[in-house]
Amino acid sequence: MVAGAALVLGHVSVGCVGEDNPGVVTPPEGDASNPSENSPGAKDNGAACTVATECASGNCADGVCCDSPCDGTCEKCSLPGSTGRCEAIADGEDPDDECPTTPLSPDAGGGSGGDAGGSFVFPDGGVAPDDNQCAGKCNGKRACAFAGSERTCGTAFCGSATHQGRASCDGKGHCLYGIEECSAYACSDGSPGCKTMCTGEADCLPTHFCDAVSSTCKPKVANGSACSSVAQCKSGFCIDQVCCNDACEIAGGTCKAPGSVGSCRCSACATGPCELFYRDEDGDGYGDSKGTIDNGRAAFGCVGQPPAGFVANKDDCYDGNPTTTVAASVRPNQTGYFASSYTPPGGVPTFDYDCDGKVVKETEEILEHAGACGYCSGLALNGCSFSTKCSTKGQRSNLSCGRGGPPYFVCNSDGTTVGFTSVVACGVAGLRKICGTCPDVGQSPSVTTSTITQRCR
């Protein structure tokens, strides 16, 4: 034993006395009679404790003796079923509020999403994000997990037809307001953000169409894809139940030609462009104005090469069998007049033989001067004078007065000499007058009458 050493026996201390040792020896640190905070106690893991010295492991965590200090994030030593063992807190739980949100300062910036191109309108009163909705939870792996942009933490609103304003979490416990482009649905005025279902095309972005069956906005399809409406096609043309590159209004055009589905092609002429021709059944050189491909009275052919029985124009208002109908007489530029009407298919009786949409009578109806033949004189501005007595022998009489040109507008007898003196309908007989000449001065002119049918065209 060297000088200054002590022998400890039970609770009795014996030692040498020197000038630095007054005779009282302090037990060594960690002695059972004077335990330190680093000295192990006697409690097993899982036993309740308040200080580490109570535990044989030297660790008191979460109120129990623990197999480790257990002072990391999202771990606990008092979890049910594992008391005394330091285990990770289950995913989605945070009993000790270890994953709180940390609000950013007002000047910290932030924001997310895209650029609405300067046309984005914020609501009156501004927006109010809520950071508390972005607080995290333990992830079951001794760490915090924070909600990402999929979680909304404030009111969403439509700032334009294609963009919404939305507060969303940033994955770090903050709630940031940003501008987001809608991915399929439109953002209509008054809607709380991009729509999530559709009832019509207005609910979808221009790049999508509304599928009526599922009430969802789906991407528009390319040319050649099946379609039932123009809204489904990127091109805006649904022809022959396929999306086509244009309206396919060319003669003989089809969007279903083999090898070219989705592109407008002419199928009736292999050597070049097509032309639509119209049936000329009566052979008058004019095609049926009502001819269509569907009714068989129109057909496609190469330009300038009409199929037999067809012509390029469609001006005939009545085209039919020339041996059983008057169709051959009905055509544009017809100059003849007819006493009988005709009835076109599906139409009503008419005298429109020249297809101009009007009916013209062959014989005029002169209702002036009570139907008398006579002579005119004076100035038209003052009203023409009419007399049934002539002033010159052999002077031709008229049913109506003529008017000479300016400056005097002289009344003369250059008017109509032949006509009905009453209204006579087309196809009906009436009394026609033909005014003759004066046999001598002061006498009345001769008059010839005959009953004829009013013909028309």
Coordinates of C-alpha atoms in Angstrom, one line a residue:
M1 CA 0.0 0.0 0.0
V2 CA 1.5 3.3 -0.9
A3 CA 1.3 6.5 1.1
G4 CA -2.1 8.1 0.9
A5 CA -4.0 4.9 -0.1
A6 CA -7.1 3.8 1.7
L7 CA -8.5 0.4 2.4
V8 CA -12.2 0.2 2.3
L9 CA -13.8 -2.5 4.4
G10 CA -17.5 -2.3 4.6
H11 CA -18.4 1.1 6.0
V12 CA -15.1 1.5 7.9
S13 CA -12.3 3.5 6.4
V14 CA -8.7 3.2 7.7
G15 CA -5.9 5.3 6.2
C16 CA -2.6 7.0 6.9
V17 CA -2.7 10.5 8.3
G18 CA -0.6 13.1 6.7
E19 CA -0.6 16.9 6.5
D20 CA -2.9 16.7 3.5
N21 CA -5.2 14.1 5.1
P22 CA -6.9 15.1 8.2
G23 CA -8.0 11.6 9.0
V24 CA -11.2 11.5 7.0
V25 CA -11.1 9.5 3.7
T26 CA -13.8 10.2 1.1
P27 CA -15.0 7.0 -0.5
P28 CA -14.1 6.7 -4.2
E29 CA -16.6 8.0 -6.8
G30 CA -19.1 5.4 -7.6
D31 CA -19.0 3.7 -4.3
A32 CA -22.3 2.2 -3.2
S33 CA -22.3 4.5 -0.2
N34 CA -22.1 7.5 -2.5
P35 CA -23.6 6.6 -5.9
S36 CA -23.0 9.1 -8.8
E37 CA -25.4 9.7 -11.8
N38 CA -23.1 7.5 -13.9
S39 CA -23.3 4.6 -11.6
P40 CA -25.7 1.8 -12.7
G41 CA -28.7 1.1 -10.6
A42 CA -30.6 -2.1 -10.2
K43 CA -33.7 -1.6 -12.3
D44 CA -34.3 -3.7 -15.4
N45 CA -35.3 -2.3 -18.7
G46 CA -39.0 -1.5 -18.8
A47 CA -39.2 -0.6 -15.1
A48 CA -40.4 2.9 -14.3
C49 CA -37.7 5.5 -13.6
T50 CA -37.1 9.2 -13.2
V51 CA -33.3 9.3 -13.5
A52 CA -30.8 7.1 -15.4
T53 CA -29.0 6.0 -12.2
E54 CA -32.0 3.9 -11.3
C55 CA -31.5 1.7 -14.3
A56 CA -29.1 -1.1 -14.8
S57 CA -28.7 0.0 -18.4
G58 CA -27.9 3.5 -17.3
N59 CA -30.7 4.8 -19.6
C60 CA -34.0 6.3 -18.5
A61 CA -36.2 7.3 -21.4
D62 CA -39.9 8.1 -21.7
G63 CA -40.3 7.3 -18.0
V64 CA -38.9 3.7 -18.2
C65 CA -35.5 2.1 -18.1
C66 CA -34.4 1.6 -21.7
D67 CA -31.9 -0.3 -23.7
S68 CA -30.5 2.9 -25.2
P69 CA -30.8 6.6 -24.6
C70 CA -33.7 6.7 -27.2
D71 CA -33.4 10.4 -27.7
G72 CA -33.6 10.5 -31.5
T73 CA -36.5 11.7 -33.7
C74 CA -39.6 9.6 -33.8
E75 CA -38.5 6.9 -31.4
K76 CA -39.9 5.9 -28.0
C77 CA -39.1 3.4 -25.3
S78 CA -42.6 3.1 -23.8
L79 CA -44.5 1.9 -26.8
P80 CA -47.1 -0.8 -26.0
G81 CA -45.7 -4.3 -26.4
S82 CA -42.1 -3.1 -26.4
T83 CA -41.6 -1.2 -23.2
G84 CA -37.9 -1.0 -22.3
R85 CA -36.8 -1.3 -26.0
C86 CA -36.2 1.8 -28.1
E87 CA -38.5 1.4 -31.1
A88 CA -39.5 3.6 -34.0
I89 CA -42.9 5.3 -33.6
A90 CA -45.4 3.9 -36.1
D91 CA -46.0 5.5 -39.5
G92 CA -48.6 8.3 -39.4
E93 CA -48.3 8.9 -35.6
D94 CA -46.7 11.6 -33.6
P95 CA -47.6 11.4 -29.9
D96 CA -44.9 13.8 -28.8
D97 CA -45.4 16.5 -31.5
E98 CA -42.0 16.0 -32.9
C99 CA -43.0 17.0 -36.5
P100 CA -44.6 20.4 -36.2
T101 CA -45.0 22.9 -39.0
T102 CA -42.7 25.9 -39.1
P103 CA -44.4 28.9 -40.7
L104 CA -42.2 30.9 -43.1
S105 CA -41.7 34.6 -42.5
P106 CA -43.8 36.8 -44.8
D107 CA -40.8 37.8 -46.8
A108 CA -39.5 34.2 -47.2
G109 CA -41.0 33.9 -50.7
G110 CA -42.3 30.6 -51.8
G111 CA -45.0 29.6 -54.2
S112 CA -45.3 26.7 -56.6
G113 CA -46.7 25.8 -59.9
G114 CA -46.5 27.4 -63.3
D115 CA -46.9 30.7 -65.0
A116 CA -50.4 31.8 -66.0
G117 CA -49.0 34.2 -68.5
G118 CA -50.0 37.4 -66.7
S119 CA -53.7 36.8 -67.1
F120 CA -54.2 35.3 -63.7
V121 CA -56.8 37.0 -61.4
F122 CA -56.7 36.7 -57.7
P123 CA -59.9 36.8 -55.6
D124 CA -61.0 40.0 -53.8
G125 CA -59.7 39.8 -50.2
G126 CA -56.6 37.8 -51.1
V127 CA -55.9 34.2 -50.0
A128 CA -55.3 32.6 -46.6
P129 CA -53.0 29.5 -46.4
D130 CA -53.0 27.4 -43.3
D131 CA -49.6 26.0 -42.2
N132 CA -51.1 23.7 -39.6
Q133 CA -52.5 21.4 -42.3
C134 CA -48.9 20.7 -43.4
A135 CA -47.7 19.4 -40.0
G136 CA -45.9 16.1 -40.4
K137 CA -46.1 12.7 -38.8
C138 CA -43.5 10.0 -38.0
N139 CA -42.8 7.7 -40.9
G140 CA -42.0 4.5 -39.0
K141 CA -38.3 4.9 -39.8
R142 CA -37.3 7.3 -37.0
A143 CA -37.9 10.4 -39.1
C144 CA -40.7 12.9 -39.9
A145 CA -42.7 12.8 -43.1
F146 CA -44.5 16.0 -44.3
A147 CA -47.3 16.2 -46.8
G148 CA -46.4 17.3 -50.3
S149 CA -48.3 19.3 -52.9
E150 CA -51.1 16.7 -53.1
R151 CA -52.5 18.2 -49.8
T152 CA -54.4 21.5 -50.1
C153 CA -53.9 23.8 -47.2
G154 CA -56.1 26.7 -48.2
T155 CA -59.0 27.7 -50.5
A156 CA -58.5 26.9 -54.2
F157 CA -59.9 29.3 -56.8
C158 CA -59.9 29.8 -60.6
G159 CA -57.7 32.6 -61.7
S160 CA -58.1 31.8 -65.4
A161 CA -59.7 29.2 -67.7
T162 CA -56.7 27.0 -67.6
H163 CA -55.0 27.7 -64.2
Q164 CA -56.0 27.5 -60.6
G165 CA -54.6 29.1 -57.5
R166 CA -54.1 26.6 -54.7
A167 CA -52.3 26.6 -51.4
S168 CA -50.4 23.3 -51.0
C169 CA -47.9 21.8 -48.7
D170 CA -44.2 21.8 -49.7
G171 CA -43.0 18.6 -48.1
K172 CA -41.2 20.5 -45.4
G173 CA -44.1 21.6 -43.2
H174 CA -44.9 24.8 -45.0
C175 CA -48.1 25.9 -46.7
L176 CA -47.4 27.8 -49.9
Y177 CA -49.7 29.5 -52.4
G178 CA -49.0 28.8 -56.1
I179 CA -50.5 28.8 -59.6
E180 CA -51.1 25.4 -61.1
E181 CA -52.1 24.5 -64.7
C182 CA -55.1 22.3 -64.9
S183 CA -54.3 19.0 -66.4
A184 CA -57.5 18.0 -68.1
Y185 CA -60.4 20.0 -66.6
A186 CA -61.2 23.7 -67.2
C187 CA -61.2 26.2 -64.4
S188 CA -64.5 28.0 -64.8
D189 CA -65.4 31.3 -63.2
G190 CA -67.0 30.6 -59.8
S191 CA -65.5 27.1 -59.5
P192 CA -63.3 26.3 -56.5
G193 CA -60.3 25.3 -58.7
C194 CA -60.0 22.9 -61.7
K195 CA -63.1 20.9 -62.2
T196 CA -63.0 17.1 -61.4
M197 CA -65.8 16.0 -63.6
C198 CA -67.6 17.2 -66.8
T199 CA -71.1 17.5 -68.1
G200 CA -70.1 19.2 -71.4
E201 CA -67.2 20.4 -73.4
A202 CA -66.9 23.7 -71.5
D203 CA -65.8 21.7 -68.4
C204 CA -62.7 20.4 -70.2
L205 CA -59.5 22.1 -71.5
P206 CA -59.3 22.6 -75.2
T207 CA -57.0 19.6 -75.5
H208 CA -59.6 17.3 -74.0
F209 CA -63.3 16.3 -74.6
C210 CA -66.0 15.3 -72.2
D211 CA -66.8 11.6 -72.3
A212 CA -70.5 11.4 -71.6
V213 CA -70.4 7.9 -70.3
S214 CA -67.8 8.4 -67.6
S215 CA -68.3 12.2 -67.1
T216 CA -64.5 12.6 -67.4
C217 CA -62.3 14.8 -69.6
K218 CA -60.3 12.6 -71.9
P219 CA -57.5 13.6 -74.3
K220 CA -58.6 14.4 -77.9
V221 CA -57.6 11.7 -80.3
A222 CA -55.5 11.8 -83.5
N223 CA -56.6 11.6 -87.1
G224 CA -57.7 8.1 -88.0
S225 CA -59.1 7.4 -84.6
A226 CA -62.8 6.5 -84.2
C227 CA -65.1 9.3 -83.2
S228 CA -68.7 10.2 -82.8
S229 CA -68.4 14.0 -82.5
V230 CA -65.9 16.7 -83.6
A231 CA -65.1 17.5 -80.0
Q232 CA -63.2 14.2 -79.7
C233 CA -60.8 15.0 -82.5
K234 CA -57.6 17.1 -82.3
S235 CA -58.2 18.3 -85.8
G236 CA -61.8 19.4 -85.1
F237 CA -63.1 17.2 -87.9
C238 CA -65.1 13.9 -87.4
I239 CA -65.9 12.6 -90.9
D240 CA -67.3 9.2 -91.6
Q241 CA -66.9 8.4 -87.9
V242 CA -63.1 8.9 -88.0
C243 CA -61.1 11.9 -87.1
C244 CA -59.9 13.5 -90.4
N245 CA -57.4 16.1 -91.4
D246 CA -60.0 18.5 -92.8
A247 CA -63.8 18.8 -93.5
C248 CA -63.3 16.7 -96.6
E249 CA -65.6 18.7 -98.7
I250 CA -63.8 17.9 -102.0
A251 CA -65.9 16.1 -104.6
G252 CA -65.9 12.4 -103.9
G253 CA -63.9 12.9 -100.7
T254 CA -63.7 10.2 -98.1
C255 CA -61.7 9.9 -94.9
K256 CA -61.8 6.1 -95.0
A257 CA -59.9 5.3 -98.1
P258 CA -57.7 2.1 -97.6
G259 CA -54.2 3.1 -96.5
S260 CA -55.3 6.7 -95.9
V261 CA -57.7 6.5 -93.0
G262 CA -57.9 9.9 -91.3
S263 CA -56.8 11.8 -94.5
C264 CA -59.3 13.1 -97.0
R265 CA -59.0 11.4 -100.4
C266 CA -61.1 11.1 -103.5
S267 CA -62.0 7.5 -104.2
A268 CA -64.0 7.9 -107.4
C269 CA -61.1 8.9 -109.7
A270 CA -57.7 7.1 -109.5
T271 CA -56.1 9.5 -111.9
G272 CA -56.8 12.9 -110.2
P273 CA -59.4 15.1 -108.5
C274 CA -63.1 14.3 -108.6
E275 CA -66.2 16.3 -109.6
L276 CA -69.8 15.8 -108.5
F277 CA -72.2 15.3 -111.4
Y278 CA -76.0 15.4 -111.4
R279 CA -78.6 13.1 -113.0
D280 CA -80.0 14.4 -116.4
E281 CA -82.8 11.8 -116.9
D282 CA -84.8 13.9 -119.4
G283 CA -81.7 14.7 -121.5
D284 CA -82.3 18.4 -121.5
G285 CA -78.7 19.2 -120.5
Y286 CA -79.6 20.3 -117.0
G287 CA -78.9 18.2 -113.9
D288 CA -81.3 17.5 -111.1
S289 CA -81.2 20.3 -108.5
K290 CA -82.2 17.8 -105.8
G291 CA -79.6 15.2 -106.7
T292 CA -77.5 13.7 -104.0
I293 CA -75.3 10.8 -103.5
D294 CA -77.7 9.3 -101.1
N295 CA -80.8 9.5 -103.4
G296 CA -78.7 8.2 -106.4
R297 CA -79.3 11.3 -108.5
A298 CA -75.7 12.5 -108.1
A299 CA -72.4 10.7 -108.7
F300 CA -68.7 11.4 -108.6
G301 CA -66.3 11.1 -111.5
C302 CA -63.1 12.5 -112.7
V303 CA -63.2 16.2 -113.4
G304 CA -64.7 16.8 -116.8
Q305 CA -65.7 13.2 -117.3
P306 CA -69.3 12.8 -116.1
P307 CA -70.8 9.3 -115.9
A308 CA -73.4 8.4 -118.6
G309 CA -76.7 10.2 -117.9
F310 CA -75.1 12.8 -115.6
V311 CA -74.1 16.5 -116.2
A312 CA -72.0 19.0 -114.3
N313 CA -74.7 21.6 -113.5
K314 CA -77.7 21.1 -111.1
D315 CA -80.0 23.8 -112.4
D316 CA -83.0 21.6 -113.4
C317 CA -85.9 22.1 -111.1
Y318 CA -87.7 19.0 -112.5
D319 CA -85.8 16.2 -114.0
G320 CA -87.6 13.0 -114.8
N321 CA -88.6 10.4 -117.4
P322 CA -89.1 12.3 -120.7
T323 CA -91.6 9.7 -122.1
T324 CA -94.0 9.9 -119.1
T325 CA -93.6 13.4 -117.8
V326 CA -93.2 17.0 -119.1
A327 CA -89.7 17.1 -117.4
A328 CA -87.9 17.7 -120.7
S329 CA -89.9 21.0 -121.1
V330 CA -88.9 22.1 -117.6
R331 CA -85.4 23.7 -117.7
P332 CA -83.6 26.9 -117.2
N333 CA -83.9 29.4 -120.1
Q334 CA -87.1 27.9 -121.3
T335 CA -88.8 30.5 -123.6
G336 CA -92.0 28.8 -124.3
Y337 CA -95.4 29.1 -122.5
F338 CA -97.6 26.3 -121.4
A339 CA -101.3 25.9 -120.8
S340 CA -101.0 23.1 -118.2
S341 CA -99.1 23.0 -114.9
Y342 CA -96.8 20.2 -113.8
T343 CA -96.2 18.7 -110.4
P344 CA -92.5 17.8 -109.5
P345 CA -91.9 14.9 -107.1
G346 CA -92.8 15.9 -103.6
G347 CA -94.0 19.3 -104.7
V348 CA -97.2 21.1 -105.7
P349 CA -98.6 22.0 -109.1
T350 CA -96.7 24.9 -110.7
F351 CA -96.2 26.7 -114.0
D352 CA -92.5 27.5 -113.3
Y353 CA -91.2 26.0 -116.5
D354 CA -88.0 28.0 -116.6
C355 CA -86.9 27.2 -113.1
D356 CA -86.5 30.8 -112.0
G357 CA -88.8 30.5 -109.0
K358 CA -91.4 32.8 -110.6
V359 CA -94.4 32.4 -112.9
V360 CA -94.8 34.8 -115.9
K361 CA -98.1 35.0 -117.9
E362 CA -97.9 35.1 -121.7
T363 CA -100.7 37.6 -122.3
E364 CA -100.9 40.8 -120.4
E365 CA -103.9 41.8 -118.3
I366 CA -104.8 45.4 -119.1
L367 CA -107.3 46.8 -116.6
E368 CA -107.0 50.5 -117.6
H369 CA -109.9 52.4 -119.2
A370 CA -112.5 49.7 -118.6
G371 CA -110.9 47.5 -121.2
A372 CA -111.6 49.9 -124.1
C373 CA -109.3 50.5 -127.0
G374 CA -108.5 54.2 -127.5
Y375 CA -106.0 57.0 -127.8
C376 CA -103.8 58.8 -125.4
S377 CA -102.7 62.5 -125.2
G378 CA -101.4 65.1 -122.8
L379 CA -98.6 65.1 -120.3
A380 CA -98.1 62.1 -118.0
L381 CA -97.3 64.4 -115.1
N382 CA -100.9 65.8 -115.3
G383 CA -102.4 62.4 -116.1
C384 CA -102.9 61.1 -119.6
S385 CA -106.1 61.9 -121.4
F386 CA -107.8 58.9 -123.0
S387 CA -110.4 59.0 -125.8
T388 CA -112.1 56.2 -127.8
K389 CA -112.3 58.6 -130.9
C390 CA -109.3 59.0 -133.1
S391 CA -107.9 62.3 -134.4
T392 CA -106.1 60.7 -137.4
K393 CA -107.4 58.3 -139.9
G394 CA -105.8 54.9 -139.7
Q395 CA -104.3 55.6 -136.2
R396 CA -103.6 52.4 -134.2
S397 CA -105.5 52.2 -130.8
N398 CA -104.3 50.8 -127.5
L399 CA -105.5 49.3 -124.3
S400 CA -103.1 51.4 -122.3
C401 CA -101.2 54.6 -122.7
G402 CA -97.5 54.9 -123.5
R403 CA -95.2 57.5 -121.9
G404 CA -92.6 59.3 -123.9
G405 CA -89.2 60.2 -122.4
P406 CA -88.1 63.4 -120.7
P407 CA -88.3 66.2 -120.5
Y408 CA -92.1 66.3 -121.1
F409 CA -93.2 62.7 -120.5
V410 CA -95.7 63.0 -123.3
C411 CA -98.6 60.5 -123.3
N412 CA -98.9 58.6 -126.5
S413 CA -100.5 55.5 -128.0
D414 CA -97.4 53.3 -127.9
G415 CA -98.9 51.1 -125.1
T416 CA -100.2 47.6 -125.3
T417 CA -102.5 46.7 -128.1
V418 CA -103.2 43.1 -127.2
G419 CA -104.3 41.7 -123.8
F420 CA -106.9 40.4 -121.5
T421 CA -109.1 43.1 -120.0
S422 CA -109.5 41.2 -116.7
V423 CA -107.4 39.0 -114.5
V424 CA -107.0 35.5 -116.1
A425 CA -105.3 32.7 -114.1
C426 CA -102.7 30.4 -115.7
G427 CA -104.4 27.6 -117.6
V428 CA -107.8 29.3 -117.6
A429 CA -109.5 30.7 -120.7
G430 CA -110.3 34.4 -121.0
L431 CA -111.5 37.0 -123.5
R432 CA -108.5 38.6 -125.3
K433 CA -108.8 41.9 -127.1
I434 CA -106.7 43.1 -130.1
C435 CA -107.1 46.8 -130.7
G436 CA -107.3 47.8 -134.4
T437 CA -107.0 51.1 -136.3
C438 CA -109.3 54.1 -136.7
P439 CA -111.4 53.9 -140.0
D440 CA -111.8 57.7 -140.1
V441 CA -111.3 60.8 -138.0
G442 CA -113.6 61.0 -135.0
Q443 CA -114.5 57.3 -135.2
S444 CA -113.8 54.5 -132.8
P445 CA -111.1 51.9 -133.7
S446 CA -111.8 48.4 -134.7
V447 CA -111.6 45.7 -132.0
T448 CA -111.0 41.9 -132.4
T449 CA -111.8 39.5 -129.6
S450 CA -111.1 35.9 -129.0
T451 CA -111.3 33.4 -126.2
I452 CA -107.9 31.8 -125.5
T453 CA -106.2 30.1 -122.6
Q454 CA -103.7 32.0 -120.5
R455 CA -100.4 30.3 -120.9
C456 CA -97.5 30.7 -118.5
R457 CA -93.9 29.7 -117.7

